[in-house]
């Protein structure tokens, strides 16, 4: 559930040395909840995250989602390079920073708005954040993350 920019950074970190030892960087891990939206009319998202009797309403900025459709590599050696072409999916994604997010279930209420600000979908879902490992499983955890997906039909599920 790492945002694409952080994922790109993590793929360049955490290398195995010649002696087999894993190098762990001090890359940061955003703590919070990713929101993926496939509903075509949604232009904004508001979420409320509640746990232990307190709630937070972190900001979520939606961005256009994309996917890799082609990739080419110059070879398979460590000095070779690869590239990928991306195309828009029509969906959107965002990330809500939630400092202090636990690894126990939390209630997330998602309000999806259209361009006029009208609520198209409002759903509550319980999600259980999990620790993220930005350098891979052989390095220390960075922090908890969770995610929700909103389908084109307005359904809301845990990612």
Short mmCIF file of N, CA and C in Angstrom, two decimals:
data_model
loop_
_atom_site.label_atom_id
_atom_site.label_comp_id
_atom_site.label_asym_id
_atom_site.label_seq_id
_atom_site.Cartn_x
_atom_site.Cartn_y
_atom_site.Cartn_z
N UNK A 1 0.81 -1.18 0.00
CA UNK A 1 0.00 0.00 0.00
C UNK A 1 0.86 1.25 0.00
N UNK A 2 2.05 1.12 -0.40
CA UNK A 2 2.98 2.23 -0.51
C UNK A 2 2.63 3.04 -1.75
N UNK A 3 2.57 4.38 -1.65
CA UNK A 3 2.32 5.20 -2.83
C UNK A 3 3.37 4.94 -3.90
N UNK A 4 3.03 5.09 -5.19
CA UNK A 4 3.97 4.78 -6.27
C UNK A 4 5.31 5.49 -6.16
N UNK A 5 5.33 6.75 -5.70
CA UNK A 5 6.61 7.44 -5.61
C UNK A 5 7.50 6.80 -4.56
N UNK A 6 6.91 6.40 -3.43
CA UNK A 6 7.70 5.73 -2.40
C UNK A 6 8.11 4.34 -2.86
N UNK A 7 7.23 3.66 -3.61
CA UNK A 7 7.56 2.34 -4.13
C UNK A 7 8.74 2.42 -5.07
N UNK A 8 8.78 3.44 -5.90
CA UNK A 8 9.88 3.62 -6.83
C UNK A 8 11.19 3.78 -6.06
N UNK A 9 11.15 4.55 -4.98
CA UNK A 9 12.34 4.73 -4.17
C UNK A 9 12.77 3.44 -3.49
N UNK A 10 11.80 2.65 -3.03
CA UNK A 10 12.16 1.45 -2.30
C UNK A 10 12.77 0.39 -3.20
N UNK A 11 12.46 0.39 -4.47
CA UNK A 11 13.04 -0.61 -5.35
C UNK A 11 14.52 -0.36 -5.58
N UNK A 12 14.97 0.86 -5.32
CA UNK A 12 16.39 1.18 -5.51
C UNK A 12 17.18 1.00 -4.22
N UNK A 13 16.54 0.61 -3.14
CA UNK A 13 17.19 0.51 -1.84
C UNK A 13 17.15 -0.92 -1.33
N UNK A 14 17.96 -1.21 -0.33
CA UNK A 14 17.92 -2.51 0.31
C UNK A 14 18.63 -3.59 -0.49
N UNK A 15 19.84 -3.34 -0.92
CA UNK A 15 20.58 -4.29 -1.74
C UNK A 15 21.30 -5.33 -0.89
N UNK A 16 21.53 -6.49 -1.50
CA UNK A 16 22.29 -7.54 -0.84
C UNK A 16 23.74 -7.37 -1.26
N UNK A 17 24.64 -7.34 -0.28
CA UNK A 17 26.07 -7.18 -0.57
C UNK A 17 26.67 -8.51 -1.01
N UNK A 18 27.91 -8.47 -1.47
CA UNK A 18 28.59 -9.67 -1.95
C UNK A 18 28.65 -10.75 -0.88
N UNK A 19 28.71 -10.37 0.38
CA UNK A 19 28.78 -11.34 1.47
C UNK A 19 27.42 -11.90 1.87
N UNK A 20 26.35 -11.49 1.20
CA UNK A 20 25.01 -11.98 1.51
C UNK A 20 24.29 -11.18 2.57
N UNK A 21 24.91 -10.12 3.08
CA UNK A 21 24.30 -9.28 4.10
C UNK A 21 23.35 -8.27 3.44
N UNK A 22 22.17 -8.10 4.00
CA UNK A 22 21.19 -7.15 3.46
C UNK A 22 21.48 -5.77 4.03
N UNK A 23 21.61 -4.79 3.16
CA UNK A 23 21.79 -3.40 3.58
C UNK A 23 20.41 -2.78 3.74
N UNK A 24 20.12 -2.28 4.91
CA UNK A 24 18.84 -1.65 5.18
C UNK A 24 19.03 -0.14 5.25
N UNK A 25 18.31 0.59 4.42
CA UNK A 25 18.40 2.04 4.44
C UNK A 25 17.46 2.61 5.51
N UNK A 26 17.50 3.90 5.68
CA UNK A 26 16.60 4.55 6.63
C UNK A 26 15.49 5.27 5.89
N UNK A 27 15.03 4.63 4.81
CA UNK A 27 13.95 5.22 4.01
C UNK A 27 12.70 5.36 4.87
N UNK A 28 12.01 6.46 4.69
CA UNK A 28 10.80 6.69 5.46
C UNK A 28 9.62 5.91 4.91
N UNK A 29 8.67 5.64 5.76
CA UNK A 29 7.45 4.95 5.37
C UNK A 29 6.27 5.82 5.76
N UNK A 30 5.45 6.24 4.81
CA UNK A 30 4.26 6.99 5.20
C UNK A 30 3.31 6.09 5.99
N UNK A 31 2.82 6.59 7.09
CA UNK A 31 1.89 5.86 7.93
C UNK A 31 0.50 6.39 7.62
N UNK A 32 -0.38 5.50 7.18
CA UNK A 32 -1.73 5.96 6.87
C UNK A 32 -2.50 5.00 6.00
N UNK A 33 -3.45 5.56 5.25
CA UNK A 33 -4.40 4.76 4.49
C UNK A 33 -4.41 5.21 3.04
N UNK A 34 -4.20 4.25 2.13
CA UNK A 34 -4.29 4.51 0.70
C UNK A 34 -5.74 4.33 0.27
N UNK A 35 -6.16 5.19 -0.66
CA UNK A 35 -7.51 5.12 -1.20
C UNK A 35 -7.41 4.98 -2.72
N UNK A 36 -7.99 3.92 -3.26
CA UNK A 36 -8.05 3.70 -4.71
C UNK A 36 -9.50 3.83 -5.14
N UNK A 37 -9.74 4.64 -6.18
CA UNK A 37 -11.10 4.93 -6.62
C UNK A 37 -11.25 4.59 -8.10
N UNK A 38 -12.22 3.74 -8.41
CA UNK A 38 -12.53 3.42 -9.80
C UNK A 38 -13.85 4.07 -10.24
N UNK A 39 -14.61 4.61 -9.30
CA UNK A 39 -15.90 5.25 -9.62
C UNK A 39 -15.62 6.44 -10.54
N UNK A 40 -16.23 6.48 -11.72
CA UNK A 40 -15.88 7.51 -12.72
C UNK A 40 -16.26 8.94 -12.37
N UNK A 41 -17.25 9.14 -11.50
CA UNK A 41 -17.72 10.49 -11.20
C UNK A 41 -17.08 11.11 -9.96
N UNK A 42 -16.24 10.36 -9.26
CA UNK A 42 -15.62 10.86 -8.03
C UNK A 42 -14.46 11.79 -8.36
N UNK A 43 -14.49 12.99 -7.77
CA UNK A 43 -13.39 13.94 -7.96
C UNK A 43 -12.67 14.27 -6.65
N UNK A 44 -13.28 13.89 -5.52
CA UNK A 44 -12.67 14.16 -4.21
C UNK A 44 -13.10 13.10 -3.21
N UNK A 45 -12.27 12.91 -2.19
CA UNK A 45 -12.55 11.94 -1.13
C UNK A 45 -12.30 12.60 0.21
N UNK A 46 -13.20 12.34 1.13
CA UNK A 46 -13.00 12.71 2.53
C UNK A 46 -13.05 11.42 3.33
N UNK A 47 -12.09 11.22 4.23
CA UNK A 47 -12.16 10.05 5.08
C UNK A 47 -12.06 10.46 6.54
N UNK A 48 -12.65 9.63 7.37
CA UNK A 48 -12.57 9.78 8.82
C UNK A 48 -12.09 8.44 9.35
N UNK A 49 -11.05 8.47 10.17
CA UNK A 49 -10.47 7.26 10.74
C UNK A 49 -10.70 7.31 12.25
N UNK A 50 -11.41 6.29 12.79
CA UNK A 50 -11.74 6.28 14.21
C UNK A 50 -11.17 5.04 14.89
N UNK A 51 -10.63 5.27 16.08
CA UNK A 51 -10.10 4.18 16.90
C UNK A 51 -10.11 4.63 18.36
N UNK A 52 -10.44 3.72 19.23
CA UNK A 52 -10.41 3.98 20.68
C UNK A 52 -11.14 5.26 21.07
N UNK A 53 -12.27 5.54 20.45
CA UNK A 53 -13.08 6.69 20.81
C UNK A 53 -12.63 8.03 20.25
N UNK A 54 -11.55 8.06 19.46
CA UNK A 54 -11.13 9.33 18.86
C UNK A 54 -11.08 9.16 17.34
N UNK A 55 -11.33 10.27 16.64
CA UNK A 55 -11.38 10.24 15.18
C UNK A 55 -10.47 11.31 14.61
N UNK A 56 -9.98 11.04 13.40
CA UNK A 56 -9.16 11.99 12.67
C UNK A 56 -9.71 12.09 11.25
N UNK A 57 -9.58 13.26 10.66
CA UNK A 57 -10.04 13.47 9.28
C UNK A 57 -8.87 13.98 8.44
N UNK A 58 -7.98 13.08 8.07
CA UNK A 58 -6.79 13.49 7.29
C UNK A 58 -7.17 13.88 5.87
N UNK A 59 -6.37 14.75 5.29
CA UNK A 59 -6.59 15.18 3.91
C UNK A 59 -6.19 14.06 2.95
N UNK A 60 -6.92 13.97 1.85
CA UNK A 60 -6.61 13.01 0.79
C UNK A 60 -6.66 13.76 -0.53
N UNK A 61 -5.54 13.82 -1.23
CA UNK A 61 -5.50 14.43 -2.56
C UNK A 61 -5.51 13.32 -3.59
N UNK A 62 -6.53 13.31 -4.45
CA UNK A 62 -6.61 12.28 -5.48
C UNK A 62 -5.77 12.65 -6.68
N UNK A 63 -5.10 11.64 -7.22
CA UNK A 63 -4.26 11.80 -8.42
C UNK A 63 -4.69 10.75 -9.44
N UNK A 64 -4.44 11.00 -10.71
CA UNK A 64 -4.78 10.00 -11.73
C UNK A 64 -3.94 8.73 -11.54
N UNK A 65 -4.58 7.57 -11.64
CA UNK A 65 -3.88 6.30 -11.52
C UNK A 65 -3.38 5.85 -12.88
N UNK A 66 -2.28 5.12 -12.87
CA UNK A 66 -1.71 4.60 -14.11
C UNK A 66 -1.22 3.18 -13.89
N UNK A 67 -0.86 2.55 -14.97
CA UNK A 67 -0.30 1.20 -14.89
C UNK A 67 0.76 1.04 -15.96
N UNK A 68 1.73 0.19 -15.71
CA UNK A 68 2.77 -0.09 -16.69
C UNK A 68 2.18 -1.01 -17.76
N UNK A 69 2.39 -0.64 -19.03
CA UNK A 69 1.84 -1.44 -20.12
C UNK A 69 2.90 -2.07 -20.99
N UNK A 70 4.09 -1.54 -20.99
CA UNK A 70 5.19 -2.10 -21.76
C UNK A 70 6.46 -1.94 -20.96
N UNK A 71 7.32 -2.91 -21.06
CA UNK A 71 8.64 -2.75 -20.46
C UNK A 71 9.68 -3.36 -21.38
N UNK A 72 10.83 -2.76 -21.38
CA UNK A 72 11.95 -3.27 -22.16
C UNK A 72 13.19 -3.22 -21.30
N UNK A 73 14.05 -4.20 -21.50
CA UNK A 73 15.31 -4.25 -20.77
C UNK A 73 16.45 -4.43 -21.77
N UNK A 74 17.60 -3.86 -21.42
CA UNK A 74 18.77 -3.98 -22.30
C UNK A 74 19.51 -5.29 -22.06
N UNK A 75 19.15 -6.02 -21.03
CA UNK A 75 19.79 -7.29 -20.69
C UNK A 75 19.37 -7.71 -19.31
N UNK A 76 20.09 -8.68 -18.75
CA UNK A 76 19.73 -9.17 -17.41
C UNK A 76 20.83 -8.95 -16.38
N UNK A 77 21.90 -8.29 -16.76
CA UNK A 77 23.01 -8.05 -15.85
C UNK A 77 22.76 -6.88 -14.92
N UNK A 78 23.56 -6.76 -13.86
CA UNK A 78 23.37 -5.68 -12.89
C UNK A 78 23.62 -4.29 -13.46
N UNK A 79 24.35 -4.18 -14.56
CA UNK A 79 24.61 -2.88 -15.17
C UNK A 79 23.63 -2.55 -16.29
N UNK A 80 22.71 -3.47 -16.59
CA UNK A 80 21.72 -3.23 -17.64
C UNK A 80 20.58 -2.39 -17.08
N UNK A 81 19.76 -1.87 -17.96
CA UNK A 81 18.66 -1.03 -17.50
C UNK A 81 17.35 -1.48 -18.13
N UNK A 82 16.27 -1.08 -17.48
CA UNK A 82 14.92 -1.38 -17.97
C UNK A 82 14.11 -0.09 -17.96
N UNK A 83 13.10 -0.06 -18.79
CA UNK A 83 12.17 1.07 -18.80
C UNK A 83 10.76 0.53 -18.97
N UNK A 84 9.80 1.34 -18.58
CA UNK A 84 8.39 0.95 -18.71
C UNK A 84 7.59 2.16 -19.16
N UNK A 85 6.56 1.90 -19.94
CA UNK A 85 5.64 2.94 -20.38
C UNK A 85 4.37 2.81 -19.55
N UNK A 86 3.85 3.94 -19.13
CA UNK A 86 2.66 3.97 -18.29
C UNK A 86 1.50 4.57 -19.07
N UNK A 87 0.30 4.09 -18.76
CA UNK A 87 -0.90 4.69 -19.34
C UNK A 87 -1.94 4.86 -18.23
N UNK A 88 -2.79 5.87 -18.36
CA UNK A 88 -3.82 6.10 -17.34
C UNK A 88 -4.84 4.96 -17.31
N UNK A 89 -5.34 4.66 -16.11
CA UNK A 89 -6.36 3.62 -15.97
C UNK A 89 -7.77 4.19 -15.94
N UNK A 90 -7.88 5.50 -15.73
CA UNK A 90 -9.19 6.11 -15.56
C UNK A 90 -9.57 6.23 -14.10
N UNK A 91 -8.84 5.53 -13.23
CA UNK A 91 -9.09 5.61 -11.80
C UNK A 91 -8.27 6.72 -11.17
N UNK A 92 -8.40 6.83 -9.86
CA UNK A 92 -7.65 7.81 -9.09
C UNK A 92 -7.16 7.14 -7.81
N UNK A 93 -6.13 7.73 -7.20
CA UNK A 93 -5.63 7.22 -5.93
C UNK A 93 -5.18 8.38 -5.07
N UNK A 94 -5.13 8.14 -3.78
CA UNK A 94 -4.63 9.13 -2.84
C UNK A 94 -4.15 8.43 -1.58
N UNK A 95 -3.50 9.20 -0.72
CA UNK A 95 -2.99 8.65 0.53
C UNK A 95 -3.28 9.62 1.65
N UNK A 96 -3.84 9.10 2.74
CA UNK A 96 -4.15 9.90 3.92
C UNK A 96 -3.13 9.60 5.01
N UNK A 97 -2.33 10.58 5.40
CA UNK A 97 -1.39 10.40 6.50
C UNK A 97 -2.17 10.31 7.80
N UNK A 98 -1.94 9.24 8.55
CA UNK A 98 -2.62 9.03 9.83
C UNK A 98 -1.55 8.70 10.88
N UNK A 99 -0.91 9.73 11.46
CA UNK A 99 0.11 9.48 12.48
C UNK A 99 -0.49 8.66 13.63
N UNK A 100 0.29 7.73 14.14
CA UNK A 100 -0.17 6.92 15.27
C UNK A 100 -1.12 5.80 14.87
N UNK A 101 -1.25 5.53 13.58
CA UNK A 101 -2.14 4.45 13.13
C UNK A 101 -1.70 3.14 13.75
N UNK A 102 -2.62 2.41 14.41
CA UNK A 102 -2.23 1.15 15.05
C UNK A 102 -2.27 -0.01 14.05
N UNK A 103 -1.86 -1.17 14.51
CA UNK A 103 -1.98 -2.38 13.70
C UNK A 103 -3.18 -3.21 14.15
N UNK A 104 -4.12 -2.54 14.77
CA UNK A 104 -5.39 -3.16 15.17
C UNK A 104 -6.50 -2.54 14.32
N UNK A 105 -7.67 -3.18 14.23
CA UNK A 105 -8.74 -2.67 13.37
C UNK A 105 -9.14 -1.22 13.71
N UNK A 106 -9.39 -0.45 12.65
CA UNK A 106 -9.90 0.91 12.77
C UNK A 106 -11.12 1.05 11.86
N UNK A 107 -12.00 1.97 12.20
CA UNK A 107 -13.17 2.24 11.37
C UNK A 107 -12.84 3.40 10.43
N UNK A 108 -13.09 3.20 9.15
CA UNK A 108 -12.84 4.23 8.15
C UNK A 108 -14.16 4.55 7.46
N UNK A 109 -14.56 5.82 7.52
CA UNK A 109 -15.73 6.27 6.79
C UNK A 109 -15.23 7.04 5.58
N UNK A 110 -15.63 6.60 4.40
CA UNK A 110 -15.22 7.25 3.15
C UNK A 110 -16.42 7.97 2.56
N UNK A 111 -16.22 9.25 2.25
CA UNK A 111 -17.23 10.06 1.55
C UNK A 111 -16.64 10.44 0.22
N UNK A 112 -17.27 10.00 -0.84
CA UNK A 112 -16.78 10.28 -2.19
C UNK A 112 -17.67 11.32 -2.83
N UNK A 113 -17.03 12.38 -3.31
CA UNK A 113 -17.75 13.55 -3.80
C UNK A 113 -17.59 13.71 -5.31
N UNK A 114 -18.64 14.28 -5.93
CA UNK A 114 -18.52 14.61 -7.35
C UNK A 114 -18.00 16.04 -7.48
N UNK A 115 -17.93 16.53 -8.70
CA UNK A 115 -17.35 17.85 -8.96
C UNK A 115 -18.11 18.97 -8.27
N UNK A 116 -19.42 18.81 -8.06
CA UNK A 116 -20.21 19.85 -7.39
C UNK A 116 -20.10 19.78 -5.87
N UNK A 117 -19.43 18.73 -5.34
CA UNK A 117 -19.30 18.58 -3.90
C UNK A 117 -20.39 17.72 -3.28
N UNK A 118 -21.26 17.16 -4.11
CA UNK A 118 -22.31 16.28 -3.62
C UNK A 118 -21.73 14.91 -3.28
N UNK A 119 -22.25 14.31 -2.22
CA UNK A 119 -21.79 12.98 -1.81
C UNK A 119 -22.40 11.93 -2.74
N UNK A 120 -21.52 11.18 -3.42
CA UNK A 120 -21.96 10.09 -4.29
C UNK A 120 -22.03 8.77 -3.53
N UNK A 121 -21.05 8.57 -2.65
CA UNK A 121 -20.95 7.33 -1.89
C UNK A 121 -20.48 7.69 -0.49
N UNK A 122 -21.10 7.09 0.51
CA UNK A 122 -20.62 7.22 1.89
C UNK A 122 -20.72 5.84 2.52
N UNK A 123 -19.60 5.30 2.89
CA UNK A 123 -19.56 3.95 3.46
C UNK A 123 -18.57 3.92 4.62
N UNK A 124 -18.88 3.07 5.61
CA UNK A 124 -17.94 2.80 6.69
C UNK A 124 -17.42 1.38 6.52
N UNK A 125 -16.14 1.21 6.75
CA UNK A 125 -15.51 -0.10 6.64
C UNK A 125 -14.47 -0.21 7.74
N UNK A 126 -14.28 -1.41 8.24
CA UNK A 126 -13.22 -1.66 9.23
C UNK A 126 -12.03 -2.24 8.47
N UNK A 127 -10.86 -1.68 8.74
CA UNK A 127 -9.63 -2.17 8.12
C UNK A 127 -8.62 -2.44 9.22
N UNK A 128 -7.68 -3.34 8.92
CA UNK A 128 -6.62 -3.66 9.87
C UNK A 128 -5.28 -3.30 9.22
N UNK A 129 -4.68 -2.19 9.64
CA UNK A 129 -3.38 -1.80 9.10
C UNK A 129 -2.31 -2.86 9.37
N UNK A 130 -1.39 -2.99 8.44
CA UNK A 130 -0.27 -3.92 8.58
C UNK A 130 1.03 -3.15 8.44
N UNK A 131 2.06 -3.65 9.07
CA UNK A 131 3.37 -3.01 8.99
C UNK A 131 3.90 -3.11 7.56
N UNK A 132 4.49 -2.02 7.07
CA UNK A 132 5.10 -1.98 5.75
C UNK A 132 6.61 -2.15 5.90
N UNK A 133 7.22 -2.82 4.95
CA UNK A 133 8.66 -3.08 4.98
C UNK A 133 9.29 -2.48 3.72
N UNK A 134 9.64 -1.19 3.74
CA UNK A 134 10.11 -0.52 2.53
C UNK A 134 11.42 -1.07 1.96
N UNK A 135 12.22 -1.73 2.78
CA UNK A 135 13.47 -2.33 2.31
C UNK A 135 13.34 -3.84 2.15
N UNK A 136 12.14 -4.37 2.29
CA UNK A 136 11.92 -5.80 2.17
C UNK A 136 11.82 -6.46 3.53
N UNK A 137 11.42 -7.72 3.55
CA UNK A 137 11.14 -8.42 4.81
C UNK A 137 12.37 -8.71 5.66
N UNK A 138 13.56 -8.57 5.11
CA UNK A 138 14.77 -8.81 5.89
C UNK A 138 15.26 -7.57 6.63
N UNK A 139 14.52 -6.48 6.53
CA UNK A 139 14.87 -5.23 7.20
C UNK A 139 13.74 -4.83 8.13
N UNK A 140 13.99 -3.90 9.05
CA UNK A 140 12.95 -3.49 10.00
C UNK A 140 11.74 -2.87 9.31
N UNK A 141 10.59 -2.99 9.98
CA UNK A 141 9.35 -2.40 9.48
C UNK A 141 9.43 -0.89 9.55
N UNK A 142 8.69 -0.24 8.65
CA UNK A 142 8.69 1.21 8.62
C UNK A 142 7.51 1.85 9.31
N UNK A 143 6.37 1.20 9.31
CA UNK A 143 5.17 1.75 9.91
C UNK A 143 3.94 1.09 9.34
N UNK A 144 2.78 1.25 10.00
CA UNK A 144 1.56 0.59 9.54
C UNK A 144 0.88 1.34 8.40
N UNK A 145 0.28 0.56 7.51
CA UNK A 145 -0.51 1.09 6.40
C UNK A 145 -1.72 0.20 6.18
N UNK A 146 -2.77 0.81 5.63
CA UNK A 146 -3.98 0.08 5.23
C UNK A 146 -4.43 0.68 3.92
N UNK A 147 -5.45 0.09 3.33
CA UNK A 147 -5.96 0.63 2.09
C UNK A 147 -7.41 0.26 1.88
N UNK A 148 -8.11 1.12 1.16
CA UNK A 148 -9.48 0.83 0.75
C UNK A 148 -9.59 1.05 -0.74
N UNK A 149 -10.48 0.29 -1.35
CA UNK A 149 -10.76 0.42 -2.78
C UNK A 149 -12.23 0.74 -2.95
N UNK A 150 -12.51 1.68 -3.86
CA UNK A 150 -13.89 2.04 -4.18
C UNK A 150 -14.14 1.62 -5.62
N UNK A 151 -15.02 0.67 -5.82
CA UNK A 151 -15.32 0.17 -7.14
C UNK A 151 -16.16 1.14 -7.96
N UNK A 152 -16.26 0.89 -9.24
CA UNK A 152 -17.06 1.73 -10.15
C UNK A 152 -18.53 1.74 -9.72
N UNK A 153 -18.98 0.68 -9.03
CA UNK A 153 -20.36 0.59 -8.56
C UNK A 153 -20.58 1.24 -7.19
N UNK A 154 -19.51 1.79 -6.59
CA UNK A 154 -19.62 2.43 -5.28
C UNK A 154 -19.31 1.50 -4.13
N UNK A 155 -19.00 0.25 -4.40
CA UNK A 155 -18.65 -0.67 -3.32
C UNK A 155 -17.31 -0.25 -2.70
N UNK A 156 -17.18 -0.46 -1.40
CA UNK A 156 -15.96 -0.09 -0.69
C UNK A 156 -15.44 -1.36 -0.01
N UNK A 157 -14.17 -1.70 -0.31
CA UNK A 157 -13.57 -2.91 0.26
C UNK A 157 -12.17 -2.58 0.78
N UNK A 158 -11.69 -3.44 1.68
CA UNK A 158 -10.32 -3.31 2.16
C UNK A 158 -9.38 -3.84 1.08
N UNK A 159 -8.27 -3.15 0.87
CA UNK A 159 -7.26 -3.60 -0.09
C UNK A 159 -6.38 -4.64 0.54
#
